[in-house]
Every structure is written in structure tokens, then in C-alpha cells.
Amino acid sequence: FLSPCPGHLHPAMFAFACSVASPPAVPRAPAAAVRWKSLRTAPVVPGSLSAAVLSILGVTVTRRRPRRPCVSCATPEGMVAGFYARAPGKRYKWVYFIRHSEALVNAAGRAFPKDDPRKKAVRMDMKYLDSPLSEKGLSEAKEMRAKAPQVDIVVASPLTRALQTATAVFGCDSGGPPLQALEELREFCGKQFQPCDSRRAPEELRSVFPHVDFTNVPPGADTLLGPDKVESTESVDERIQRFFEWLRNQEQQNIGCVAHFQILTRIFENLEAAGLD
């Protein structure tokens, strides 16, 4: 993780390499290589999200694999990560996942203890609709530009705080890599409606972010979330599937990805079947 200051995870970045084609056998990673946790013991059921993710990545799910000890880059058949993904002759991508920097709604919520009802009320306040970054959050994102990896393209959630973070970290509005907004990377809001997670119409967002490509964002008002309307787990898992399909279809090798805590958590939980921690 990269962070502007100790103990603060806005924005945080995690990167991994993954192959996009079924690999031949490769040598064992050296002892100094990053060690990955073993595969989860639950079965990968054909037709499930895990099976769908593996299918997108070129893996055929045929049977449950037995429990394995923690070894370097434990992976299911046909899918590799880390050291194995970078084996000679393989085609792989580096993907840098970054959580957005501190937003106004985050800063306002921190004024109250964790279980204080006023903290919850902040996230329900309509004045934080599609909450932008705070001054501190924007400053920290700009400071991260010096640490930012060299990428060929950046993709981000179409929510304002994610677009601001992506722009500041990678300099997308000042000669940096192109920036695309992707609806599939929006925050997951499955328990109760939170205005801060609502999206403005791309027609409105274009006036604020003229350098952003909104081709992959539906036109018009937000239809995913609204008062008394939240997203189902089936819906968010379908979004994750579409995101991995988009990722695999990109020609670029180095990709920056800026999103939110809940959706990133769910993405990495669904990567367990691919042997990634």
C-alpha cells in the first residue's frame, strides 16, 4: 500500500500482475518472491461468480481442488498470479487498484464516534450527493502523483471523488494517461441508500471533467441507486464480471484503477478462487 502519511489509507494502492491466457508449467518462484495464501477450501461451483471470473480469465472450472498449504503463488489450473504471471513468454497486465482520497462525506463522518447515530446521519444527508473530495483529500491525491506508477490508461468510477482522485494522482488532465469512467466500478450500496454513492448524469459530469471519456457510463440520471432503492448482490457481482471482461479486453499492459472501499473489497474477495490474497 502507498499512503501519503503513516496510518492514513486515503488513497491506498494495491497492485498485482495476472496473466490473461492459460500458461504452461513454469519454474517455482524464488524464496524472495511474494508468497500468496492457499486457495480457499470451499468448492468453485460452475455457474457461480467465482467460476464466471475464472472463465473470463481463460480458466475452466471442472472440480474442487483439495486444501493446499500456503505456497508461493498457489493457483488453480490455467490461472497464475504474481511471479508466475511474469514468466518468460507470458502475456500479463499490471493493474494498480487505488481507493479514492478523502471525500467531504468521509471528513464529516469522522467528527463522530463509530456507533454515534450522527455518523450514519451524515451519509444519509442529501447535501453530500455524489460527494467530492475534501481539500485535504485533493491535496493528498496530488501528493501521490510523485509516487504514481507509469500506466497506459486509467479507469475510474464515475463518482466525482473517484474521478478527482484519478485525475490528481495520474495527471490525466495535464498530459497524463487517458481516463475512462466505468459504471462497473461504482461503489456497492446494498444495505441502505446513501446519497454520497449516487451518480450524477454524465452530461453534467462532462462539464466538470472534460478530459474524461464517459462512453461506458449510461446516459441520464442514476438508475442503480435512489431513495428506497439499493443494489442487490447479484447486480454487483454482474458488474464485477463485466469489469474483468473489460480489463481483459484492453490492449494496454499497465492499468490504473480508481474506485471505492466496498466494491474493491468485493472484487478482491471474488479473486480468492484465482489464488490472490
PDB file of C-alpha atoms in Angstrom:
ATOM      1  CA  PHE A   1       0.000   0.000   0.000  1.00  0.00           C
ATOM      2  CA  LEU A   2       1.078   3.524  -0.715  1.00  0.00           C
ATOM      3  CA  SER A   3      -0.247   6.265   1.508  1.00  0.00           C
ATOM      4  CA  PRO A   4       0.586   9.979   1.797  1.00  0.00           C
ATOM      5  CA  CYS A   5       1.106   9.761   5.549  1.00  0.00           C
ATOM      6  CA  PRO A   6       1.507   6.965   8.146  1.00  0.00           C
ATOM      7  CA  GLY A   7      -1.718   5.394   9.357  1.00  0.00           C
ATOM      8  CA  HIS A   8      -3.868   7.003   6.682  1.00  0.00           C
ATOM      9  CA  LEU A   9      -5.307   4.934   3.851  1.00  0.00           C
ATOM     10  CA  HIS A  10      -6.660   7.673   1.575  1.00  0.00           C
ATOM     11  CA  PRO A  11      -5.827   6.979  -1.130  1.00  0.00           C
ATOM     12  CA  ALA A  12      -4.434   3.455  -0.828  1.00  0.00           C
ATOM     13  CA  MET A  13      -2.994   1.500  -3.708  1.00  0.00           C
ATOM     14  CA  PHE A  14      -2.559  -2.191  -4.318  1.00  0.00           C
ATOM     15  CA  ALA A  15      -1.156  -3.722  -7.481  1.00  0.00           C
ATOM     16  CA  PHE A  16      -0.981  -7.218  -8.840  1.00  0.00           C
ATOM     17  CA  ALA A  17       0.048  -8.923 -12.039  1.00  0.00           C
ATOM     18  CA  CYS A  18      -2.155 -11.528 -13.639  1.00  0.00           C
ATOM     19  CA  SER A  19      -1.866 -13.479 -16.837  1.00  0.00           C
ATOM     20  CA  VAL A  20      -4.593 -13.416 -19.463  1.00  0.00           C
ATOM     21  CA  ALA A  21      -4.007 -16.789 -21.080  1.00  0.00           C
ATOM     22  CA  SER A  22      -3.648 -20.372 -19.899  1.00  0.00           C
ATOM     23  CA  PRO A  23       0.059 -20.898 -19.064  1.00  0.00           C
ATOM     24  CA  PRO A  24       2.453 -23.782 -19.497  1.00  0.00           C
ATOM     25  CA  ALA A  25       4.296 -25.084 -16.454  1.00  0.00           C
ATOM     26  CA  VAL A  26       6.835 -22.593 -15.117  1.00  0.00           C
ATOM     27  CA  PRO A  27       9.672 -22.817 -12.552  1.00  0.00           C
ATOM     28  CA  ARG A  28       8.926 -22.380  -8.871  1.00  0.00           C
ATOM     29  CA  ALA A  29       9.211 -18.836  -7.556  1.00  0.00           C
ATOM     30  CA  PRO A  30      12.418 -17.958  -5.695  1.00  0.00           C
ATOM     31  CA  ALA A  31      12.245 -17.756  -1.917  1.00  0.00           C
ATOM     32  CA  ALA A  32      12.290 -13.976  -2.045  1.00  0.00           C
ATOM     33  CA  ALA A  33       9.137 -13.858  -4.153  1.00  0.00           C
ATOM     34  CA  VAL A  34       5.884 -12.662  -2.651  1.00  0.00           C
ATOM     35  CA  ARG A  35       4.008 -15.572  -1.066  1.00  0.00           C
ATOM     36  CA  TRP A  36       0.292 -15.964  -1.677  1.00  0.00           C
ATOM     37  CA  LYS A  37      -2.248 -17.672   0.550  1.00  0.00           C
ATOM     38  CA  SER A  38      -3.549 -21.053  -0.435  1.00  0.00           C
ATOM     39  CA  LEU A  39      -6.802 -21.486  -2.299  1.00  0.00           C
ATOM     40  CA  ARG A  40      -9.978 -21.258  -0.300  1.00  0.00           C
ATOM     41  CA  THR A  41     -11.352 -24.675   0.662  1.00  0.00           C
ATOM     42  CA  ALA A  42     -14.926 -24.004  -0.480  1.00  0.00           C
ATOM     43  CA  PRO A  43     -15.720 -25.547  -3.860  1.00  0.00           C
ATOM     44  CA  VAL A  44     -15.756 -23.403  -7.004  1.00  0.00           C
ATOM     45  CA  VAL A  45     -19.210 -24.175  -8.348  1.00  0.00           C
ATOM     46  CA  PRO A  46     -19.740 -23.997 -12.141  1.00  0.00           C
ATOM     47  CA  GLY A  47     -22.101 -21.109 -12.828  1.00  0.00           C
ATOM     48  CA  SER A  48     -21.087 -19.191  -9.701  1.00  0.00           C
ATOM     49  CA  LEU A  49     -19.397 -15.780  -9.735  1.00  0.00           C
ATOM     50  CA  SER A  50     -16.026 -17.378  -8.957  1.00  0.00           C
ATOM     51  CA  ALA A  51     -16.465 -19.740 -11.889  1.00  0.00           C
ATOM     52  CA  ALA A  52     -17.535 -16.830 -14.097  1.00  0.00           C
ATOM     53  CA  VAL A  53     -14.467 -14.766 -13.153  1.00  0.00           C
ATOM     54  CA  LEU A  54     -12.184 -17.707 -13.888  1.00  0.00           C
ATOM     55  CA  SER A  55     -13.999 -18.323 -17.170  1.00  0.00           C
ATOM     56  CA  ILE A  56     -13.375 -14.727 -18.245  1.00  0.00           C
ATOM     57  CA  LEU A  57      -9.702 -15.210 -17.445  1.00  0.00           C
ATOM     58  CA  GLY A  58      -9.488 -18.348 -19.561  1.00  0.00           C
ATOM     59  CA  VAL A  59      -9.904 -20.976 -16.834  1.00  0.00           C
ATOM     60  CA  THR A  60     -12.207 -23.998 -16.972  1.00  0.00           C
ATOM     61  CA  VAL A  61     -13.675 -24.998 -13.616  1.00  0.00           C
ATOM     62  CA  THR A  62     -14.046 -28.785 -13.517  1.00  0.00           C
ATOM     63  CA  ARG A  63     -13.699 -29.937  -9.918  1.00  0.00           C
ATOM     64  CA  ARG A  64     -12.988 -28.900  -6.374  1.00  0.00           C
ATOM     65  CA  ARG A  65      -9.303 -28.684  -5.613  1.00  0.00           C
ATOM     66  CA  PRO A  66      -8.068 -30.123  -2.299  1.00  0.00           C
ATOM     67  CA  ARG A  67      -6.789 -28.000   0.576  1.00  0.00           C
ATOM     68  CA  ARG A  68      -3.254 -26.785  -0.006  1.00  0.00           C
ATOM     69  CA  PRO A  69      -0.671 -25.327   2.332  1.00  0.00           C
ATOM     70  CA  CYS A  70       0.477 -21.749   1.783  1.00  0.00           C
ATOM     71  CA  VAL A  71       2.958 -21.886  -1.086  1.00  0.00           C
ATOM     72  CA  SER A  72       4.379 -19.332  -3.467  1.00  0.00           C
ATOM     73  CA  CYS A  73       1.616 -18.383  -5.869  1.00  0.00           C
ATOM     74  CA  ALA A  74      -0.823 -21.208  -5.245  1.00  0.00           C
ATOM     75  CA  THR A  75      -3.210 -21.056  -8.190  1.00  0.00           C
ATOM     76  CA  PRO A  76      -5.950 -23.083  -9.866  1.00  0.00           C
ATOM     77  CA  GLU A  77      -5.335 -24.726 -13.208  1.00  0.00           C
ATOM     78  CA  GLY A  78      -4.763 -22.248 -16.033  1.00  0.00           C
ATOM     79  CA  MET A  79      -4.601 -19.098 -13.871  1.00  0.00           C
ATOM     80  CA  VAL A  80      -1.439 -17.559 -12.487  1.00  0.00           C
ATOM     81  CA  ALA A  81      -0.550 -14.535 -10.393  1.00  0.00           C
ATOM     82  CA  GLY A  82       2.489 -12.693  -9.073  1.00  0.00           C
ATOM     83  CA  PHE A  83       5.803 -14.332 -10.036  1.00  0.00           C
ATOM     84  CA  TYR A  84       4.146 -16.919 -12.270  1.00  0.00           C
ATOM     85  CA  ALA A  85       2.230 -14.285 -14.223  1.00  0.00           C
ATOM     86  CA  ARG A  86       5.549 -12.726 -15.245  1.00  0.00           C
ATOM     87  CA  ALA A  87       7.124 -15.936 -16.542  1.00  0.00           C
ATOM     88  CA  PRO A  88       9.075 -15.529 -19.822  1.00  0.00           C
ATOM     89  CA  GLY A  89       6.858 -15.620 -22.877  1.00  0.00           C
ATOM     90  CA  LYS A  90       3.623 -14.868 -20.986  1.00  0.00           C
ATOM     91  CA  ARG A  91       1.269 -12.006 -21.683  1.00  0.00           C
ATOM     92  CA  TYR A  92       0.268 -10.278 -18.471  1.00  0.00           C
ATOM     93  CA  LYS A  93      -1.087  -6.992 -17.104  1.00  0.00           C
ATOM     94  CA  TRP A  94      -0.165  -4.856 -14.116  1.00  0.00           C
ATOM     95  CA  VAL A  95      -3.315  -3.460 -12.503  1.00  0.00           C
ATOM     96  CA  TYR A  96      -2.995  -0.768  -9.821  1.00  0.00           C
ATOM     97  CA  PHE A  97      -6.112  -0.551  -7.627  1.00  0.00           C
ATOM     98  CA  ILE A  98      -6.496   2.731  -5.742  1.00  0.00           C
ATOM     99  CA  ARG A  99      -9.178   3.760  -3.305  1.00  0.00           C
ATOM    100  CA  HIS A 100     -10.322   7.367  -3.723  1.00  0.00           C
ATOM    101  CA  SER A 101      -8.896  10.013  -1.429  1.00  0.00           C
ATOM    102  CA  GLU A 102     -10.787  11.576   1.490  1.00  0.00           C
ATOM    103  CA  ALA A 103     -14.196  12.946   0.459  1.00  0.00           C
ATOM    104  CA  LEU A 104     -16.244  15.613   2.219  1.00  0.00           C
ATOM    105  CA  VAL A 105     -18.629  12.944   3.497  1.00  0.00           C
ATOM    106  CA  ASN A 106     -15.686  10.989   4.971  1.00  0.00           C
ATOM    107  CA  ALA A 107     -14.364  14.071   6.746  1.00  0.00           C
ATOM    108  CA  ALA A 108     -17.796  14.976   8.127  1.00  0.00           C
ATOM    109  CA  GLY A 109     -18.378  11.451   9.419  1.00  0.00           C
ATOM    110  CA  ARG A 110     -15.080  11.382  11.303  1.00  0.00           C
ATOM    111  CA  ALA A 111     -16.372  14.087  13.613  1.00  0.00           C
ATOM    112  CA  PHE A 112     -18.426  11.429  15.427  1.00  0.00           C
ATOM    113  CA  PRO A 113     -17.570   8.129  17.169  1.00  0.00           C
ATOM    114  CA  LYS A 114     -18.152   4.890  15.257  1.00  0.00           C
ATOM    115  CA  ASP A 115     -21.532   3.981  16.820  1.00  0.00           C
ATOM    116  CA  ASP A 116     -22.852   7.531  17.066  1.00  0.00           C
ATOM    117  CA  PRO A 117     -26.131   7.827  15.093  1.00  0.00           C
ATOM    118  CA  ARG A 118     -24.985  11.208  13.831  1.00  0.00           C
ATOM    119  CA  LYS A 119     -22.222   9.455  11.901  1.00  0.00           C
ATOM    120  CA  LYS A 120     -24.833   7.452   9.992  1.00  0.00           C
ATOM    121  CA  ALA A 121     -26.914  10.591   9.502  1.00  0.00           C
ATOM    122  CA  VAL A 122     -24.012  12.228   7.667  1.00  0.00           C
ATOM    123  CA  ARG A 123     -24.075   9.549   4.963  1.00  0.00           C
ATOM    124  CA  MET A 124     -27.836   9.960   4.631  1.00  0.00           C
ATOM    125  CA  ASP A 125     -27.598  13.721   4.136  1.00  0.00           C
ATOM    126  CA  MET A 126     -28.570  14.834   0.615  1.00  0.00           C
ATOM    127  CA  LYS A 127     -26.050  17.674   0.735  1.00  0.00           C
ATOM    128  CA  TYR A 128     -23.362  15.019   0.206  1.00  0.00           C
ATOM    129  CA  LEU A 129     -24.905  13.764  -3.029  1.00  0.00           C
ATOM    130  CA  ASP A 130     -22.028  12.417  -5.162  1.00  0.00           C
ATOM    131  CA  SER A 131     -19.636  13.824  -2.573  1.00  0.00           C
ATOM    132  CA  PRO A 132     -16.458  15.470  -3.936  1.00  0.00           C
ATOM    133  CA  LEU A 133     -13.054  15.334  -2.270  1.00  0.00           C
ATOM    134  CA  SER A 134     -12.244  17.456   0.739  1.00  0.00           C
ATOM    135  CA  GLU A 135      -9.381  19.944   0.474  1.00  0.00           C
ATOM    136  CA  LYS A 136      -7.213  17.500   2.408  1.00  0.00           C
ATOM    137  CA  GLY A 137      -8.206  14.640   0.143  1.00  0.00           C
ATOM    138  CA  LEU A 138      -7.423  16.569  -3.010  1.00  0.00           C
ATOM    139  CA  SER A 139      -4.074  17.691  -1.602  1.00  0.00           C
ATOM    140  CA  GLU A 140      -3.105  14.131  -0.668  1.00  0.00           C
ATOM    141  CA  ALA A 141      -4.099  12.847  -4.102  1.00  0.00           C
ATOM    142  CA  LYS A 142      -1.879  15.447  -5.754  1.00  0.00           C
ATOM    143  CA  GLU A 143       0.995  14.480  -3.449  1.00  0.00           C
ATOM    144  CA  MET A 144       0.676  10.893  -4.619  1.00  0.00           C
ATOM    145  CA  ARG A 145       1.452  11.868  -8.205  1.00  0.00           C
ATOM    146  CA  ALA A 146       5.160  11.656  -7.451  1.00  0.00           C
ATOM    147  CA  LYS A 147       4.642   8.039  -6.286  1.00  0.00           C
ATOM    148  CA  ALA A 148       2.224   7.041  -9.015  1.00  0.00           C
ATOM    149  CA  PRO A 149       3.267   4.190 -11.306  1.00  0.00           C
ATOM    150  CA  GLN A 150       3.574   4.695 -15.046  1.00  0.00           C
ATOM    151  CA  VAL A 151       0.352   3.432 -16.614  1.00  0.00           C
ATOM    152  CA  ASP A 152      -1.015   3.399 -20.141  1.00  0.00           C
ATOM    153  CA  ILE A 153      -4.630   4.075 -19.216  1.00  0.00           C
ATOM    154  CA  VAL A 154      -6.672   4.905 -16.120  1.00  0.00           C
ATOM    155  CA  VAL A 155     -10.197   3.693 -15.429  1.00  0.00           C
ATOM    156  CA  ALA A 156     -12.311   5.054 -12.582  1.00  0.00           C
ATOM    157  CA  SER A 157     -15.723   5.018 -11.021  1.00  0.00           C
ATOM    158  CA  PRO A 158     -17.911   7.810 -12.449  1.00  0.00           C
ATOM    159  CA  LEU A 159     -18.481   9.219  -8.950  1.00  0.00           C
ATOM    160  CA  THR A 160     -16.900  12.634  -8.516  1.00  0.00           C
ATOM    161  CA  ARG A 161     -14.464  11.700  -5.728  1.00  0.00           C
ATOM    162  CA  ALA A 162     -13.017   8.838  -7.791  1.00  0.00           C
ATOM    163  CA  LEU A 163     -12.641  10.967 -10.930  1.00  0.00           C
ATOM    164  CA  GLN A 164     -10.938  13.705  -8.899  1.00  0.00           C
ATOM    165  CA  THR A 165      -8.548  11.209  -7.344  1.00  0.00           C
ATOM    166  CA  ALA A 166      -7.681   9.595 -10.682  1.00  0.00           C
ATOM    167  CA  THR A 167      -7.106  12.978 -12.296  1.00  0.00           C
ATOM    168  CA  ALA A 168      -4.884  14.224  -9.472  1.00  0.00           C
ATOM    169  CA  VAL A 169      -2.844  11.047  -8.948  1.00  0.00           C
ATOM    170  CA  PHE A 170      -2.110  10.377 -12.620  1.00  0.00           C
ATOM    171  CA  GLY A 171      -2.305  13.922 -14.065  1.00  0.00           C
ATOM    172  CA  CYS A 172      -4.958  12.868 -16.565  1.00  0.00           C
ATOM    173  CA  ASP A 173      -5.938  16.481 -17.292  1.00  0.00           C
ATOM    174  CA  SER A 174      -2.364  17.661 -17.894  1.00  0.00           C
ATOM    175  CA  GLY A 175      -0.656  15.342 -20.323  1.00  0.00           C
ATOM    176  CA  GLY A 176      -1.087  12.131 -18.315  1.00  0.00           C
ATOM    177  CA  PRO A 177      -2.701   8.885 -19.464  1.00  0.00           C
ATOM    178  CA  PRO A 178      -6.270   8.885 -20.801  1.00  0.00           C
ATOM    179  CA  LEU A 179      -9.020   8.494 -18.222  1.00  0.00           C
ATOM    180  CA  GLN A 180     -12.181   6.465 -18.755  1.00  0.00           C
ATOM    181  CA  ALA A 181     -15.184   6.386 -16.425  1.00  0.00           C
ATOM    182  CA  LEU A 182     -16.622   2.915 -15.941  1.00  0.00           C
ATOM    183  CA  GLU A 183     -20.050   2.335 -14.395  1.00  0.00           C
ATOM    184  CA  GLU A 184     -18.927  -1.111 -13.239  1.00  0.00           C
ATOM    185  CA  LEU A 185     -16.551   0.466 -10.691  1.00  0.00           C
ATOM    186  CA  ARG A 186     -19.201   2.398  -8.767  1.00  0.00           C
ATOM    187  CA  GLU A 187     -19.454   1.895  -5.041  1.00  0.00           C
ATOM    188  CA  PHE A 188     -21.568  -1.026  -3.814  1.00  0.00           C
ATOM    189  CA  CYS A 189     -24.500   0.223  -1.735  1.00  0.00           C
ATOM    190  CA  GLY A 190     -26.538  -2.825  -0.726  1.00  0.00           C
ATOM    191  CA  LYS A 191     -27.961  -2.054   2.722  1.00  0.00           C
ATOM    192  CA  GLN A 192     -29.439   1.425   2.561  1.00  0.00           C
ATOM    193  CA  PHE A 193     -29.450   4.330   0.142  1.00  0.00           C
ATOM    194  CA  GLN A 194     -26.614   6.791   0.661  1.00  0.00           C
ATOM    195  CA  PRO A 195     -26.722   9.978  -1.450  1.00  0.00           C
ATOM    196  CA  CYS A 196     -22.912  10.163  -1.451  1.00  0.00           C
ATOM    197  CA  ASP A 197     -22.881   6.998  -3.590  1.00  0.00           C
ATOM    198  CA  SER A 198     -25.332   8.317  -6.178  1.00  0.00           C
ATOM    199  CA  ARG A 199     -24.047   9.226  -9.630  1.00  0.00           C
ATOM    200  CA  ARG A 200     -24.774  12.450 -11.468  1.00  0.00           C
ATOM    201  CA  ALA A 201     -25.708  12.296 -15.136  1.00  0.00           C
ATOM    202  CA  PRO A 202     -22.662  12.015 -17.438  1.00  0.00           C
ATOM    203  CA  GLU A 203     -23.958  15.043 -19.331  1.00  0.00           C
ATOM    204  CA  GLU A 204     -23.411  17.065 -16.142  1.00  0.00           C
ATOM    205  CA  LEU A 205     -20.118  15.390 -15.269  1.00  0.00           C
ATOM    206  CA  ARG A 206     -18.609  16.183 -18.687  1.00  0.00           C
ATOM    207  CA  SER A 207     -18.746  19.891 -17.912  1.00  0.00           C
ATOM    208  CA  VAL A 208     -16.611  19.311 -14.796  1.00  0.00           C
ATOM    209  CA  PHE A 209     -14.352  16.627 -16.284  1.00  0.00           C
ATOM    210  CA  PRO A 210     -13.934  17.443 -19.997  1.00  0.00           C
ATOM    211  CA  HIS A 211     -10.858  15.175 -20.175  1.00  0.00           C
ATOM    212  CA  VAL A 212     -12.811  12.051 -19.132  1.00  0.00           C
ATOM    213  CA  ASP A 213     -14.306   9.539 -21.570  1.00  0.00           C
ATOM    214  CA  PHE A 214     -17.850   8.729 -20.372  1.00  0.00           C
ATOM    215  CA  THR A 215     -18.650   6.250 -23.148  1.00  0.00           C
ATOM    216  CA  ASN A 216     -19.074   3.411 -20.617  1.00  0.00           C
ATOM    217  CA  VAL A 217     -21.482   5.321 -18.361  1.00  0.00           C
ATOM    218  CA  PRO A 218     -25.238   5.109 -19.094  1.00  0.00           C
ATOM    219  CA  PRO A 219     -26.793   8.438 -20.123  1.00  0.00           C
ATOM    220  CA  GLY A 220     -29.212  10.279 -17.905  1.00  0.00           C
ATOM    221  CA  ALA A 221     -29.910  10.078 -14.209  1.00  0.00           C
ATOM    222  CA  ASP A 222     -28.774   7.331 -11.865  1.00  0.00           C
ATOM    223  CA  THR A 223     -30.952   4.215 -12.119  1.00  0.00           C
ATOM    224  CA  LEU A 224     -28.839   1.989  -9.875  1.00  0.00           C
ATOM    225  CA  LEU A 225     -29.495   3.767  -6.569  1.00  0.00           C
ATOM    226  CA  GLY A 226     -32.147   6.070  -5.183  1.00  0.00           C
ATOM    227  CA  PRO A 227     -34.420   6.667  -2.172  1.00  0.00           C
ATOM    228  CA  ASP A 228     -35.668   3.222  -1.079  1.00  0.00           C
ATOM    229  CA  LYS A 229     -33.590   1.603  -3.819  1.00  0.00           C
ATOM    230  CA  VAL A 230     -30.309  -0.257  -3.233  1.00  0.00           C
ATOM    231  CA  GLU A 231     -28.273  -2.701  -5.281  1.00  0.00           C
ATOM    232  CA  SER A 232     -28.552  -6.475  -4.940  1.00  0.00           C
ATOM    233  CA  THR A 233     -25.527  -8.728  -4.556  1.00  0.00           C
ATOM    234  CA  GLU A 234     -26.445 -10.350  -7.874  1.00  0.00           C
ATOM    235  CA  SER A 235     -26.236  -6.960  -9.561  1.00  0.00           C
ATOM    236  CA  VAL A 236     -22.847  -6.006  -8.120  1.00  0.00           C
ATOM    237  CA  ASP A 237     -21.415  -9.433  -8.938  1.00  0.00           C
ATOM    238  CA  GLU A 238     -22.545  -8.988 -12.535  1.00  0.00           C
ATOM    239  CA  ARG A 239     -20.785  -5.623 -12.547  1.00  0.00           C
ATOM    240  CA  ILE A 240     -17.585  -7.274 -11.369  1.00  0.00           C
ATOM    241  CA  GLN A 241     -17.840  -9.832 -14.156  1.00  0.00           C
ATOM    242  CA  ARG A 242     -18.232  -7.046 -16.721  1.00  0.00           C
ATOM    243  CA  PHE A 243     -15.272  -5.182 -15.235  1.00  0.00           C
ATOM    244  CA  PHE A 244     -12.979  -8.196 -15.613  1.00  0.00           C
ATOM    245  CA  GLU A 245     -14.188  -8.688 -19.148  1.00  0.00           C
ATOM    246  CA  TRP A 246     -13.390  -5.033 -19.874  1.00  0.00           C
ATOM    247  CA  LEU A 247      -9.979  -5.416 -18.220  1.00  0.00           C
ATOM    248  CA  ARG A 248      -9.049  -8.477 -20.186  1.00  0.00           C
ATOM    249  CA  ASN A 249     -10.062  -6.862 -23.494  1.00  0.00           C
ATOM    250  CA  GLN A 250      -7.772  -3.853 -23.059  1.00  0.00           C
ATOM    251  CA  GLU A 251      -4.633  -3.757 -25.191  1.00  0.00           C
ATOM    252  CA  GLN A 252      -2.726  -1.796 -22.536  1.00  0.00           C
ATOM    253  CA  GLN A 253      -0.453  -3.697 -20.147  1.00  0.00           C
ATOM    254  CA  ASN A 254      -0.324  -1.181 -17.264  1.00  0.00           C
ATOM    255  CA  ILE A 255      -3.699  -0.003 -15.997  1.00  0.00           C
ATOM    256  CA  GLY A 256      -4.638   2.306 -13.133  1.00  0.00           C
ATOM    257  CA  CYS A 257      -7.992   1.656 -11.470  1.00  0.00           C
ATOM    258  CA  VAL A 258      -9.613   4.098  -9.013  1.00  0.00           C
ATOM    259  CA  ALA A 259     -12.714   3.015  -7.102  1.00  0.00           C
ATOM    260  CA  HIS A 260     -14.227   2.658  -3.624  1.00  0.00           C
ATOM    261  CA  PHE A 261     -13.821   0.587  -0.461  1.00  0.00           C
ATOM    262  CA  GLN A 262     -16.859  -1.689  -0.736  1.00  0.00           C
ATOM    263  CA  ILE A 263     -16.545  -2.502  -4.442  1.00  0.00           C
ATOM    264  CA  LEU A 264     -12.783  -3.071  -4.181  1.00  0.00           C
ATOM    265  CA  THR A 265     -13.304  -5.338  -1.171  1.00  0.00           C
ATOM    266  CA  ARG A 266     -15.844  -7.384  -3.097  1.00  0.00           C
ATOM    267  CA  ILE A 267     -13.592  -7.567  -6.166  1.00  0.00           C
ATOM    268  CA  PHE A 268     -10.719  -8.995  -4.127  1.00  0.00           C
ATOM    269  CA  GLU A 269     -12.995 -11.380  -2.238  1.00  0.00           C
ATOM    270  CA  ASN A 270     -14.087 -12.757  -5.581  1.00  0.00           C
ATOM    271  CA  LEU A 271     -10.466 -13.180  -6.608  1.00  0.00           C
ATOM    272  CA  GLU A 272      -9.834 -15.786  -3.927  1.00  0.00           C
ATOM    273  CA  ALA A 273     -10.610 -18.512  -6.428  1.00  0.00           C
ATOM    274  CA  ALA A 274      -7.778 -17.149  -8.591  1.00  0.00           C
ATOM    275  CA  GLY A 275      -5.263 -17.620  -5.776  1.00  0.00           C
ATOM    276  CA  LEU A 276      -4.895 -13.927  -4.966  1.00  0.00           C
ATOM    277  CA  ASP A 277      -4.760 -12.682  -1.379  1.00  0.00           C
TER     278      ASP A 277
END
